Short mmCIF file of C-alpha atoms in Angstrom, two decimals:
data_model
loop_
_atom_site.label_atom_id
_atom_site.label_comp_id
_atom_site.label_asym_id
_atom_site.label_seq_id
_atom_site.Cartn_x
_atom_site.Cartn_y
_atom_site.Cartn_z
CA MET H 9 7.16 -10.62 16.84
CA LYS H 10 7.26 -7.63 19.18
CA ASN H 11 3.51 -7.93 19.78
CA LEU H 12 3.94 -11.62 20.64
CA LYS H 13 6.68 -10.82 23.17
CA PHE H 14 4.49 -8.13 24.72
CA LEU H 15 1.57 -10.55 24.95
CA LEU H 16 3.72 -13.20 26.64
CA PHE H 17 5.06 -10.62 29.11
CA PHE H 18 1.53 -9.41 29.88
CA LEU H 19 0.25 -12.95 30.47
CA LEU H 20 3.21 -13.70 32.73
CA SER H 21 2.53 -10.55 34.74
CA ILE H 22 -1.12 -11.48 35.19
CA THR H 23 -0.14 -15.00 36.28
CA ASN H 24 2.28 -13.67 38.90
CA GLN H 25 -0.30 -11.23 40.24
CA THR H 26 -2.89 -14.00 40.56
CA PHE H 27 -0.38 -16.34 42.21
CA ALA H 28 0.49 -13.75 44.83
CA GLN H 29 -3.04 -12.72 45.87
CA LEU H 30 -3.91 -12.71 49.57
CA LYS H 31 -6.71 -15.25 50.02
CA PRO H 32 -9.02 -15.95 52.99
CA VAL H 33 -8.83 -19.39 54.61
CA GLN H 34 -11.40 -20.81 57.01
CA TYR H 35 -10.23 -23.49 59.43
CA LYS H 36 -11.25 -24.76 62.88
CA ASP H 37 -10.18 -25.41 66.44
CA ASP H 38 -12.75 -28.06 67.34
CA LYS H 39 -16.04 -26.18 66.76
CA GLN H 40 -14.48 -22.71 66.79
CA ILE H 41 -14.29 -21.22 63.28
CA LEU H 42 -11.03 -19.39 62.52
CA ASN H 43 -10.48 -17.02 59.59
CA GLY H 44 -6.91 -16.58 58.39
CA PHE H 45 -5.24 -15.45 55.18
CA LYS H 46 -2.68 -17.12 52.95
CA ILE H 47 -0.46 -15.86 50.18
CA ALA H 48 1.96 -17.66 47.88
CA PRO H 49 5.36 -16.33 46.79
CA THR H 50 5.56 -14.49 43.49
CA LYS H 51 8.47 -16.77 42.53
CA LYS H 52 8.48 -20.50 43.17
CA SER H 53 11.34 -22.12 45.09
CA THR H 54 12.19 -25.78 45.62
CA GLU H 55 12.86 -24.99 49.30
CA LYS H 56 9.37 -23.47 49.81
CA PRO H 57 10.20 -21.27 52.84
CA GLY H 58 7.21 -20.24 54.93
CA ILE H 59 6.45 -17.53 57.47
CA LEU H 60 3.56 -17.56 59.93
CA ILE H 61 2.38 -14.10 60.98
CA LEU H 62 0.76 -13.58 64.39
CA PRO H 63 -1.15 -10.27 64.57
CA ALA H 64 -1.33 -7.76 67.40
CA TRP H 65 -4.00 -7.71 70.12
CA LYS H 66 -6.88 -6.51 67.90
CA GLY H 67 -6.49 -9.41 65.49
CA ILE H 68 -5.74 -9.47 61.77
CA ASP H 69 -4.99 -5.91 60.69
CA LYS H 70 -3.49 -3.88 57.87
CA LEU H 71 0.06 -4.32 59.19
CA SER H 72 -0.16 -8.13 59.13
CA LYS H 73 -1.67 -8.08 55.63
CA ASP H 74 0.94 -5.64 54.32
CA THR H 75 3.68 -7.81 55.84
CA ALA H 76 2.29 -10.94 54.18
CA ASP H 77 2.21 -9.18 50.81
CA LYS H 78 5.78 -7.97 51.26
CA LEU H 79 7.01 -11.43 52.23
CA SER H 80 5.31 -12.93 49.18
CA LYS H 81 7.28 -10.59 46.95
CA MET H 82 10.45 -11.69 48.77
CA GLY H 83 9.79 -15.32 47.88
CA TYR H 84 8.01 -16.69 50.98
CA TYR H 85 4.75 -18.49 51.57
CA ALA H 86 2.91 -16.60 54.31
CA PHE H 87 -0.11 -17.25 56.49
CA ILE H 88 -1.80 -14.82 58.89
CA ALA H 89 -3.20 -16.62 61.93
CA ASP H 90 -6.59 -15.97 63.48
CA ILE H 91 -6.08 -16.49 67.21
CA TYR H 92 -9.46 -15.32 68.57
CA GLY H 93 -11.89 -16.91 66.12
CA GLU H 94 -15.22 -15.93 64.64
CA GLY H 95 -17.51 -14.20 67.13
CA ASN H 96 -14.63 -13.20 69.39
CA TYR H 97 -13.04 -10.31 67.52
CA PRO H 98 -12.53 -7.33 69.86
CA LYS H 99 -14.49 -4.15 69.21
CA ASP H 100 -12.27 -1.90 71.34
CA ASN H 101 -9.05 -1.79 73.35
CA ASN H 102 -10.73 -3.15 76.47
CA GLU H 103 -11.95 -6.28 74.68
CA ALA H 104 -8.61 -6.65 72.93
CA GLY H 105 -6.82 -6.51 76.28
CA ASN H 106 -9.12 -9.12 77.77
CA ASN H 107 -8.77 -11.46 74.79
CA ALA H 108 -5.00 -11.14 74.64
CA GLY H 109 -4.77 -11.54 78.42
CA PHE H 110 -6.67 -14.82 78.26
CA TYR H 111 -4.21 -16.36 75.81
CA LYS H 112 -1.18 -15.01 77.64
CA LYS H 113 -2.44 -16.71 80.78
CA ASN H 114 -3.66 -19.85 79.00
CA TYR H 115 -0.51 -20.28 76.97
CA GLU H 116 -1.26 -23.87 75.95
CA ALA H 117 -4.44 -22.67 74.20
CA TYR H 118 -2.34 -19.98 72.49
CA GLN H 119 0.22 -22.55 71.38
CA LYS H 120 -2.58 -24.74 70.00
CA ARG H 121 -3.99 -21.89 67.89
CA ILE H 122 -0.49 -21.16 66.59
CA SER H 123 0.03 -24.84 65.76
CA LEU H 124 -3.27 -24.97 63.84
CA ALA H 125 -2.21 -21.93 61.83
CA LEU H 126 1.15 -23.56 61.11
CA ASN H 127 -0.73 -26.50 59.63
CA GLN H 128 -2.56 -24.11 57.32
CA LEU H 129 0.72 -22.56 56.20
CA ILE H 130 1.98 -26.04 55.32
CA LEU H 131 -1.26 -26.87 53.47
CA ALA H 132 -0.79 -23.65 51.52
CA GLY H 133 2.51 -25.00 50.18
CA ALA H 134 5.27 -24.19 52.70
CA ASN H 135 7.93 -26.75 53.56
CA PRO H 136 7.20 -27.93 57.15
CA GLU H 137 10.95 -28.04 57.82
CA ASN H 138 11.57 -24.49 56.61
CA ILE H 139 9.34 -22.15 58.63
CA VAL H 140 9.72 -19.06 60.82
CA VAL H 141 7.05 -17.54 63.10
CA ILE H 142 6.84 -13.76 63.52
CA GLY H 143 4.50 -11.62 65.60
CA TYR H 144 3.66 -8.05 66.53
CA CYS H 145 2.89 -6.98 70.12
CA PHE H 146 0.55 -9.74 71.41
CA GLY H 147 1.65 -11.73 68.37
CA GLY H 148 5.27 -11.21 69.41
CA THR H 149 4.41 -12.96 72.66
CA GLY H 150 2.96 -15.75 70.54
CA ALA H 151 6.14 -16.08 68.51
CA LEU H 152 8.06 -16.67 71.74
CA GLU H 153 5.40 -19.18 72.82
CA ALA H 154 6.00 -21.08 69.58
CA ALA H 155 9.62 -21.47 70.68
CA ARG H 156 8.71 -22.32 74.27
CA GLY H 157 6.16 -24.87 73.04
CA HIS H 158 8.74 -26.64 70.86
CA LEU H 159 6.70 -26.15 67.68
CA ASN H 160 8.51 -27.35 64.58
CA VAL H 161 9.93 -24.01 63.41
CA LYS H 162 13.45 -22.86 62.60
CA GLY H 163 13.14 -19.50 64.25
CA VAL H 164 10.85 -16.93 65.84
CA VAL H 165 10.80 -13.13 65.66
CA SER H 166 9.08 -10.85 68.17
CA PHE H 167 8.44 -7.22 67.19
CA HIS H 168 7.72 -5.17 70.35
CA GLY H 169 6.13 -8.24 71.94
CA GLY H 170 5.53 -9.17 75.55
CA LEU H 171 8.58 -11.09 76.74
CA THR H 172 7.83 -12.77 80.03
CA LYS H 173 6.25 -16.05 81.03
CA ASP H 174 4.84 -17.20 84.36
CA GLU H 175 7.76 -17.70 86.74
CA PHE H 176 6.30 -21.03 87.87
CA ARG H 177 6.44 -22.52 84.38
CA ALA H 178 9.22 -24.97 83.71
CA THR H 179 12.20 -23.66 81.77
CA GLU H 180 13.11 -26.09 79.00
CA PRO H 181 15.74 -25.96 76.22
CA ILE H 182 14.75 -23.80 73.24
CA THR H 183 15.95 -25.03 69.85
CA ALA H 184 14.38 -22.41 67.57
CA LYS H 185 16.56 -19.37 66.94
CA VAL H 186 15.14 -16.22 68.55
CA LEU H 187 15.17 -12.58 67.42
CA VAL H 188 13.57 -9.87 69.58
CA CYS H 189 13.17 -6.37 68.11
CA HIS H 190 12.46 -4.06 71.02
CA GLY H 191 11.78 -0.37 71.44
CA ALA H 192 14.38 1.08 73.81
CA ASP H 193 11.71 3.27 75.43
CA ASP H 194 8.86 0.73 75.49
CA PRO H 195 7.01 1.45 78.77
CA TYR H 196 5.16 -1.88 78.78
CA GLU H 197 8.22 -4.02 79.50
CA SER H 198 9.93 -3.25 82.79
CA THR H 199 13.66 -3.66 83.38
CA GLU H 200 12.85 -6.62 85.64
CA GLU H 201 10.80 -8.32 82.91
CA ILE H 202 13.52 -7.77 80.32
CA LEU H 203 16.17 -9.20 82.63
CA ALA H 204 13.92 -12.19 83.40
CA PHE H 205 13.50 -12.86 79.68
CA GLN H 206 17.22 -12.63 79.05
CA LYS H 207 17.86 -15.02 81.93
CA GLU H 208 15.32 -17.41 80.42
CA MET H 209 17.15 -17.30 77.10
CA ARG H 210 20.46 -18.08 78.80
CA ASP H 211 18.97 -20.83 80.96
CA THR H 212 17.35 -22.50 77.93
CA LYS H 213 20.62 -22.35 75.97
CA ALA H 214 18.79 -20.53 73.19
CA ASP H 215 20.48 -18.97 70.16
CA TRP H 216 19.01 -15.50 70.68
CA GLN H 217 19.39 -11.85 69.79
CA MET H 218 17.71 -8.81 71.30
CA ILE H 219 18.04 -5.52 69.44
CA TYR H 220 17.01 -2.16 70.90
CA TYR H 221 15.85 0.77 68.77
CA ALA H 222 16.45 4.31 70.04
CA ASN H 223 13.49 6.62 70.67
CA ALA H 224 11.07 3.78 69.95
CA VAL H 225 8.16 2.79 72.19
CA HIS H 226 5.58 0.02 71.88
CA SER H 227 4.05 -0.75 68.43
CA PHE H 228 6.87 1.07 66.59
CA THR H 229 6.30 -0.92 63.36
CA ASN H 230 2.66 0.10 62.92
CA PRO H 231 1.92 3.38 61.06
CA GLU H 232 -1.61 3.31 62.48
CA SER H 233 -0.24 3.81 66.01
CA GLY H 234 0.31 7.55 65.52
CA ASN H 235 3.55 9.35 66.35
CA ASP H 236 3.12 10.46 69.97
CA ASN H 237 5.63 8.54 72.09
CA SER H 238 4.06 9.89 75.28
CA LYS H 239 1.09 7.55 74.71
CA GLY H 240 3.41 4.56 75.09
CA ALA H 241 2.64 3.17 71.62
CA ALA H 242 3.69 5.01 68.47
CA TYR H 243 5.08 4.44 65.00
CA ASN H 244 8.78 5.08 64.44
CA GLU H 245 9.73 4.92 60.77
CA LYS H 246 13.45 4.55 61.36
CA ALA H 247 12.99 1.76 63.91
CA ALA H 248 10.47 0.02 61.66
CA LYS H 249 12.88 0.02 58.72
CA ARG H 250 15.86 -1.02 60.80
CA SER H 251 13.98 -3.87 62.46
CA PHE H 252 12.78 -5.17 59.10
CA GLU H 253 16.37 -5.21 57.83
CA HIS H 254 17.41 -7.17 60.92
CA PHE H 255 14.48 -9.50 60.25
CA LYS H 256 15.67 -10.09 56.68
CA LEU H 257 19.19 -10.91 57.89
CA PHE H 258 17.64 -13.39 60.32
CA LEU H 259 15.61 -15.04 57.56
CA ASN H 260 18.67 -15.35 55.33
CA GLU H 261 20.49 -17.13 58.15
CA VAL H 262 17.68 -19.38 59.34
CA LEU H 263 15.68 -20.40 56.27
CA LYS H 264 16.68 -22.16 53.06
CA LYS H 265 15.50 -20.31 50.01
#
């Protein structure tokens, strides 16, 4: 009897591990091939909450994959978007800056790539009425663009993302709830840009929060960013942990589970 119980437990463990594996997904924007990743929750839920992850400026990285795995264990469907597409992945910081700059300027193209990734998250099993978009750095800008573009999401979360939009763009009501996790010493967002973003949030009547983390600069969630704040981008373990806890509170408020 004990051996039977052990066997059943072992088979259940194997099933859960298989169910939660990160899997590559190929999809398209017209003729452009895109390569994302999906992962299912380790425990099924009738509400099927989903989270779309938008990576930083170099594309899909270890941080986005680790986040997807963590979210799966928390009970969420997750999908990591490929914004640049096959043949366009940056080889260095200069190419990454150029690629990210293109989509920041051509925000409608960015919103389209995000929308296509949202469709893949839904195809993977997420409830289309129960989704949050999150992003890191360049991806944090994308999360805000998902809100500005009125994509069908309950909320967006920007981790050390670019905040501003072109001042000549129309300011329209934002219905998605917004959480911005920002390094208090981030040198890449000026006081003027922060104030402009906050004004945008007020003008759009958004339900928004902006949380500052002491001694944190850009890219504070990414362990691969080193620990030298003087470079402008560095990992901060305390800020990373605190921001993830704020993120979890946001999810508990915004998504049905």
